[in-house]
Amino acid sequence: MTIQETARIADPSVGPITPITQADLAWWLNETHELDWVFAVTYAESAPHEYICDRTAGMTPEDFVRACRVIRTFGVPKKYFKWTRIYLEDDAGWHYWDMEGADPTTCNLINRARSSHVYGAQNAPNTAAAQLTPYDGLATFWDAGLRATELERDAFRTLAADLGDFTRRRVLDVGCGTGLTLDLGITDAVRYTGVDRSQAMLNELVRKYPLVARVEPTTLADAIARRALGGTRFALVTALGGSASYLTEGEWGALSRLGEEAFLLSVYAEGEEPGTGDLTQAQLADARARLNTFANQHSGRVERVGRFDVIAVRPEPAFNLLR
């Protein structure tokens, strides 16, 4: 399944998607040195910075959108007092940010300031990942056209509600992406831990939920090996949108030790695959087998939800005593 086909599943109004790549990053880092940056006079005392806008020569509307996506893809969260935005830092000592909300296509202004200029406590979540992933270039498009369909979202929300009320409970979201578990209101951001290898996807999550308790820009296995999760046991463990398809056999085994009460896990169903094309048919089949094994071990049942096979299980108390 191509990226465009996945986009049409989620939102037919979204046209073809061209992922953001390192070539786009190189374009922007070169372009910045050719533009006429204007000093923001009204912020001279409080927050000195420069900007370009829709009147800037050499920048088309498409260029602004492209630059906005580059910043959000390759940058990291930083704070401006209580506000959290994504900032991209270059080798010349500047960092860049946009002023848009959810929709990068409306971008017509980009700011820059010296990287040494920071304001307020710099306690934004860390999203910096060690490696690029196939999802990075898609992150700024995800919620507009690549997210779970409304049918899938409604089903995930219903299955979670059937397991219990976790809005004030600690939840671990494995392969969290842009934060579907939070989008569905399954828990509060301040009680949420998200694990994902994609820096850009986590950037989108933090942009939406700046008060998120914790994100880990890595695999579940690495987070466990580094003891990043401590000894925490989570009331609910989720892996929505097929993200459990990426778990190794060891990570599947670790889920039972991390979860205290309930699990809501999904893999790609037979005949389905991620639009990124980064999983083989053998890996997808293994994931379905592991999901079935997990369901059998905990008296669960696999259900088909849109593109995914899903289990929602609440093991008997004896299971937790035998962990």
XYZ file of C-alpha atoms in Angstrom:
323
model
C 0.000 0.000 0.000
C 1.437 3.382 -0.971
C 1.513 6.511 1.175
C -1.097 8.078 -1.080
C -3.426 5.092 -0.685
C -3.115 5.304 3.092
C -3.929 9.009 2.946
C -7.099 8.348 0.971
C -8.248 5.807 3.531
C -8.039 8.343 6.326
C -9.212 11.481 4.503
C -10.156 11.496 0.812
C -9.800 15.293 0.674
C -6.035 15.097 1.241
C -4.093 14.984 -1.995
C -0.807 13.239 -2.795
C 1.789 13.515 -0.054
C 5.477 14.166 -0.665
C 7.380 13.236 2.501
C 9.871 15.700 3.965
C 13.447 14.481 3.497
C 16.980 15.513 4.358
C 17.115 17.161 0.930
C 14.407 19.545 2.159
C 16.452 20.179 5.296
C 19.527 20.974 3.190
C 17.439 23.328 1.026
C 16.199 25.267 4.057
C 19.574 25.508 5.798
C 21.025 26.978 2.594
C 18.033 29.193 1.835
C 18.193 30.915 5.232
C 21.467 32.572 4.278
C 19.967 34.073 1.098
C 16.924 35.710 2.665
C 16.340 39.235 3.982
C 15.605 38.720 7.675
C 13.884 41.673 9.344
C 14.566 42.579 12.976
C 11.360 42.553 15.044
C 11.582 46.078 16.450
C 8.625 45.712 18.823
C 10.377 42.781 20.542
C 13.783 44.465 20.792
C 13.694 44.552 24.598
C 11.618 41.510 25.507
C 12.570 38.855 22.935
C 14.925 40.022 20.176
C 14.500 38.034 16.980
C 14.221 38.339 13.212
C 11.527 37.198 10.811
C 10.564 36.633 7.207
C 6.973 36.897 5.991
C 4.844 36.726 2.875
C 6.416 39.998 1.672
C 9.929 38.517 1.730
C 11.537 38.267 -1.714
C 12.563 34.764 -2.696
C 9.927 32.956 -0.591
C 6.772 31.612 -2.237
C 3.733 30.418 -0.263
C 4.850 26.865 -1.034
C 8.311 27.653 0.347
C 6.836 28.767 3.667
C 4.859 25.547 3.994
C 7.913 23.487 3.069
C 10.094 25.345 5.582
C 7.474 24.939 8.307
C 7.375 21.190 7.745
C 11.181 21.001 7.754
C 11.374 22.832 11.093
C 8.766 20.578 12.684
C 10.342 17.425 11.249
C 13.972 17.993 12.223
C 13.624 20.349 15.190
C 12.997 19.704 18.879
C 10.597 21.215 21.431
C 11.738 24.282 23.353
C 9.944 26.700 25.634
C 9.196 30.391 25.312
C 8.076 30.943 28.862
C 4.919 28.767 29.128
C 4.542 28.173 25.378
C 6.071 25.144 23.679
C 7.080 25.219 20.017
C 9.344 23.193 17.747
C 12.707 24.867 17.076
C 15.260 23.884 14.446
C 18.854 24.853 15.238
C 21.522 25.290 12.554
C 25.316 25.196 12.715
C 25.549 28.986 12.517
C 23.982 29.516 15.928
C 20.406 30.334 14.893
C 17.197 28.546 15.747
C 14.037 28.801 13.652
C 10.373 28.389 14.482
C 6.952 28.958 12.965
C 3.874 30.485 14.570
C 1.216 28.187 13.137
C -1.069 25.800 14.967
C -2.192 22.453 13.620
C -2.098 23.366 9.929
C 1.351 23.987 8.371
C -0.285 24.932 5.062
C -1.266 28.325 6.511
C 2.328 29.285 7.346
C 3.418 32.688 6.026
C 5.881 33.775 8.728
C 9.020 32.209 10.188
C 11.131 33.560 13.018
C 14.745 33.089 13.960
C 16.860 34.095 16.956
C 20.251 33.271 18.342
C 20.246 29.797 19.836
C 21.575 31.262 23.063
C 18.396 33.327 23.442
C 16.046 31.272 25.594
C 13.181 32.436 27.765
C 11.911 30.675 30.864
C 12.652 27.205 32.179
C 13.713 24.878 29.352
C 11.770 21.842 30.526
C 10.096 20.755 27.285
C 10.021 16.979 26.681
C 13.038 15.560 24.861
C 12.188 14.140 21.430
C 15.708 13.906 19.955
C 16.055 10.441 18.430
C 19.278 8.697 17.502
C 18.148 7.649 14.026
C 15.768 8.686 11.279
C 12.700 6.547 10.620
C 10.359 6.180 7.619
C 7.703 8.006 9.644
C 9.692 11.207 10.142
C 8.942 12.660 6.724
C 5.227 11.971 7.150
C 4.744 13.394 10.631
C 3.550 16.870 9.631
C 0.967 15.290 7.315
C -0.162 12.589 9.720
C -3.078 14.096 11.594
C -4.487 15.728 8.465
C -4.517 12.703 6.203
C -2.745 9.620 7.504
C -4.268 9.115 10.934
C -6.678 6.346 11.870
C -10.067 6.604 10.190
C -13.110 7.741 12.137
C -14.349 4.139 12.230
C -11.051 2.979 13.701
C -10.902 5.865 16.172
C -14.445 5.233 17.402
C -13.695 1.526 17.843
C -10.470 2.178 19.788
C -12.308 4.654 22.004
C -15.120 2.181 22.693
C -12.758 -0.702 23.436
C -10.786 1.458 25.863
C -13.968 2.547 27.634
C -15.013 -1.095 27.979
C -11.743 -1.787 29.793
C -12.348 0.985 32.319
C -11.830 4.658 33.033
C -8.138 5.537 32.662
C -8.437 9.315 32.402
C -6.711 9.708 35.779
C -4.543 6.613 35.553
C -1.020 6.130 34.234
C -0.948 4.875 30.646
C 1.960 3.598 28.557
C 1.545 4.100 24.800
C 3.957 1.979 22.749
C 4.611 3.270 19.233
C 2.628 6.340 20.202
C 3.177 8.347 17.019
C 1.447 11.733 17.191
C -0.564 10.703 20.247
C -3.706 8.867 19.147
C -4.303 7.589 22.680
C -4.385 11.195 23.909
C -6.459 12.365 20.937
C -9.108 9.821 21.941
C -9.194 11.102 25.522
C -8.195 7.741 26.984
C -5.963 9.433 29.568
C -4.642 12.865 30.539
C -1.327 14.056 29.112
C 0.109 14.513 32.603
C -0.363 10.778 33.257
C 0.883 9.582 29.893
C 4.146 8.006 28.766
C 4.717 7.671 25.026
C 7.449 5.589 23.408
C 8.267 6.026 19.717
C 11.379 5.924 17.504
C 10.302 8.899 15.386
C 11.475 12.317 16.544
C 9.138 14.083 14.135
C 6.073 12.120 15.255
C 6.895 12.906 18.884
C 7.310 16.569 17.944
C 3.713 16.579 16.751
C 2.570 14.905 19.966
C 4.396 17.434 22.157
C 3.166 20.330 20.043
C -0.413 19.207 20.733
C 0.162 18.144 24.350
C 3.015 20.241 25.780
C 2.343 19.075 29.341
C 2.824 15.403 28.497
C 4.447 13.584 31.427
C 7.073 11.767 29.392
C 8.087 10.742 25.901
C 10.918 8.342 25.084
C 12.338 8.750 21.536
C 13.423 5.151 21.144
C 12.180 1.566 21.006
C 10.494 -0.104 23.938
C 13.433 -2.522 24.252
C 15.918 0.335 24.486
C 13.783 2.239 26.996
C 13.676 -0.867 29.185
C 17.410 -1.538 28.803
C 18.208 2.033 29.861
C 15.727 1.731 32.747
C 14.013 4.833 31.405
C 10.633 3.623 32.659
C 11.936 2.837 36.129
C 9.824 0.363 38.018
C 6.529 1.882 36.939
C 3.564 -0.401 36.330
C 0.950 1.183 34.098
C -2.780 0.784 34.561
C -3.208 0.513 30.787
C -0.758 -0.303 28.000
C -1.795 0.739 24.486
C -0.354 0.171 21.024
C -2.863 1.675 18.600
C -2.874 2.136 14.835
C -1.052 -1.132 14.208
C 2.041 -0.079 16.147
C 2.320 -3.460 17.918
C 3.337 -4.841 14.507
C 6.774 -3.348 15.177
C 7.324 -5.076 18.532
C 9.955 -7.778 18.837
C 9.321 -11.057 20.605
C 11.162 -9.717 23.650
C 9.084 -6.550 23.697
C 5.867 -8.576 23.580
C 7.103 -10.442 26.637
C 7.885 -7.179 28.433
C 4.331 -5.855 28.006
C 3.018 -8.193 30.690
C 5.557 -6.849 33.173
C 4.777 -3.221 32.359
C 0.992 -3.456 32.455
C -0.896 -3.698 35.710
C -4.531 -3.927 34.713
C -5.380 -3.744 31.009
C -4.027 -3.859 27.457
C -5.320 -2.404 24.194
C -3.040 -3.602 21.408
C -3.291 -3.618 17.619
C -1.396 -5.005 14.633
C -2.007 -4.778 10.904
C -4.612 -7.316 9.834
C -4.002 -9.828 7.045
C -3.836 -8.036 3.709
C -2.946 -4.710 5.336
C 0.413 -3.005 5.865
C 1.791 0.397 6.856
C 2.013 2.940 4.059
C 5.700 3.328 4.866
C 6.355 -0.179 3.558
C 8.962 -0.820 6.237
C 7.620 -4.184 7.429
C 7.918 -7.434 5.476
C 5.028 -9.839 5.062
C 6.853 -12.253 7.381
C 7.130 -9.571 10.077
C 3.458 -8.708 9.717
C 2.493 -12.387 10.009
C 4.698 -12.794 13.087
C 3.004 -9.807 14.699
C -0.454 -11.290 14.114
C 0.700 -14.582 15.607
C 2.103 -12.829 18.688
C -1.111 -10.855 19.120
C -3.092 -14.110 19.071
C -0.682 -15.702 21.556
C -1.009 -12.718 23.893
C -4.805 -12.891 23.607
C -4.832 -16.626 24.399
C -2.549 -16.151 27.402
C -4.844 -13.535 28.896
C -8.277 -14.873 27.912
C -8.733 -12.228 25.249
C -10.264 -12.218 21.811
C -8.912 -10.707 18.591
C -11.316 -8.347 16.816
C -11.013 -6.753 13.380
C -11.157 -2.943 13.493
C -10.708 -1.337 10.084
C -7.156 -2.143 8.952
C -6.190 -3.699 12.271
C -6.489 -6.793 14.432
C -7.077 -5.630 17.997
C -7.237 -7.121 21.483
C -8.653 -5.399 24.542
C -7.930 -7.530 27.605
C -8.142 -7.087 31.330
C -6.335 -10.115 32.794
C -7.518 -11.788 35.952
C -5.871 -10.532 39.167
C -3.932 -13.795 39.437
C -2.044 -12.820 36.275
C -0.569 -9.774 37.949
C 0.446 -11.770 41.021
C 2.414 -14.144 38.794
C 4.282 -11.442 36.848
